[in-house]
Short mmCIF file of C-alpha atoms in Angstrom, two decimals:
data_model
loop_
_atom_site.label_atom_id
_atom_site.label_comp_id
_atom_site.label_asym_id
_atom_site.label_seq_id
_atom_site.Cartn_x
_atom_site.Cartn_y
_atom_site.Cartn_z
CA MET A 1 88.12 87.62 101.56
CA ILE A 2 90.04 90.29 103.43
CA ARG A 3 93.11 91.58 101.58
CA LYS A 4 96.16 92.16 103.82
CA ALA A 5 99.32 93.95 102.75
CA PHE A 6 102.36 94.81 104.80
CA VAL A 7 105.99 95.75 104.35
CA MET A 8 109.04 94.26 106.03
CA SER A 9 112.72 94.30 105.11
CA VAL A 10 115.67 92.00 104.76
CA ASP A 11 119.14 92.74 106.09
CA GLU A 12 121.76 93.91 103.60
CA GLY A 13 123.56 90.96 102.03
CA CYS A 14 120.88 88.49 103.16
CA GLU A 15 118.54 88.79 100.18
CA GLU A 16 119.55 85.48 98.60
CA GLU A 17 119.41 83.64 101.92
CA TYR A 18 115.96 85.07 102.66
CA GLU A 19 114.73 83.80 99.30
CA ARG A 20 116.44 80.42 99.71
CA ARG A 21 114.67 79.85 103.04
CA HIS A 22 111.32 80.39 101.31
CA ARG A 23 111.96 77.90 98.49
CA PRO A 24 110.16 75.97 99.71
CA ILE A 25 108.59 77.32 102.86
CA TRP A 26 108.34 74.72 105.64
CA PRO A 27 105.38 72.40 104.97
CA ALA A 28 104.27 72.75 108.62
CA LEU A 29 104.12 76.54 108.29
CA GLU A 30 102.29 76.35 104.98
CA ALA A 31 99.74 74.02 106.61
CA VAL A 32 99.26 76.46 109.52
CA LEU A 33 98.67 79.33 107.11
CA LYS A 34 96.12 77.37 105.10
CA ASP A 35 94.44 76.00 108.24
CA HIS A 36 94.05 79.58 109.47
CA GLY A 37 92.34 80.76 106.29
CA VAL A 38 95.24 82.30 104.36
CA HIS A 39 94.97 82.23 100.58
CA ASN A 40 96.82 83.75 97.63
CA SER A 41 99.87 84.83 99.62
CA SER A 42 102.96 86.44 98.10
CA ILE A 43 106.12 88.23 99.19
CA VAL A 44 108.12 90.30 96.71
CA LEU A 45 111.48 92.01 97.15
CA HIS A 46 112.40 95.55 96.08
CA PRO A 47 116.10 94.99 95.29
CA GLU A 48 117.37 98.55 95.83
CA THR A 49 115.68 99.16 99.20
CA ARG A 50 115.55 95.53 100.43
CA GLN A 51 111.89 96.09 101.30
CA LEU A 52 109.65 93.05 101.30
CA PHE A 53 106.07 93.64 100.19
CA ALA A 54 103.76 90.92 101.52
CA TYR A 55 100.19 90.24 100.40
CA ALA A 56 97.67 87.67 101.56
CA GLU A 57 93.96 87.10 101.35
CA ILE A 58 92.50 85.96 104.64
CA GLU A 59 89.14 84.67 105.76
CA ASP A 60 89.08 86.21 109.23
CA GLU A 61 91.21 88.66 111.26
CA ASP A 62 91.04 86.57 114.45
CA ARG A 63 92.26 83.44 112.65
CA TRP A 64 95.02 85.51 111.00
CA ASN A 65 96.15 86.87 114.37
CA ALA A 66 96.08 83.36 115.91
CA ILE A 67 98.86 82.26 113.53
CA ALA A 68 101.37 84.08 115.76
CA ASP A 69 100.53 81.72 118.63
CA THR A 70 101.36 78.54 116.72
CA ASP A 71 104.56 76.59 117.29
CA ALA A 72 105.35 76.55 113.55
CA CYS A 73 105.10 80.33 113.29
CA LYS A 74 107.23 80.94 116.38
CA ARG A 75 109.89 78.55 115.11
CA TRP A 76 109.80 80.24 111.66
CA TRP A 77 110.25 83.68 113.19
CA ALA A 78 113.25 82.47 115.19
CA HIS A 79 114.67 80.86 112.04
CA MET A 80 114.35 84.11 110.06
CA GLY A 81 115.59 86.48 112.77
CA ASP A 82 119.18 86.49 111.58
CA VAL A 83 118.31 87.75 108.08
CA MET A 84 115.74 90.46 108.83
CA PRO A 85 114.87 93.06 111.46
CA SER A 86 112.88 91.42 114.26
CA ASN A 87 110.94 92.43 117.36
CA PRO A 88 111.79 91.12 120.86
CA ASP A 89 109.30 88.24 120.36
CA ASP A 90 111.17 87.28 117.13
CA SER A 91 108.28 88.48 114.92
CA PRO A 92 109.47 90.42 111.88
CA VAL A 93 109.34 94.19 112.05
CA ALA A 94 106.37 94.93 109.80
CA ARG A 95 104.11 97.82 108.94
CA ASP A 96 100.58 97.26 107.71
CA LEU A 97 99.67 98.95 104.44
CA GLY A 98 96.25 100.36 103.63
CA GLU A 99 94.55 99.52 100.39
CA VAL A 100 94.24 102.44 97.98
CA LEU A 101 92.93 100.66 94.88
CA HIS A 102 91.52 97.25 94.08
CA ILE A 103 90.25 96.00 90.73
CA ASP A 104 88.72 92.55 90.27
#
């Protein structure tokens, strides 16, 4: 498995709404993630900075990147755009994080 980590953020005052929209995540989006080899995925919120730390284990980088081309993902990004910073294509503004330590 490839471990992926990245950071995003949620707009001020939208923390509860962001969480509400993920409980539960759309079944169609969850299916896309699983079908594209995503496992053990989490997002956690730093309450003071509103930073979102995301982690996922993936089987393959190409399959991971292909998620962005799915209808479910595009609809999800559009749905989330009013509660978090987004790029012109509606994808969330995100910065990849490099692994410093891993212990099994």
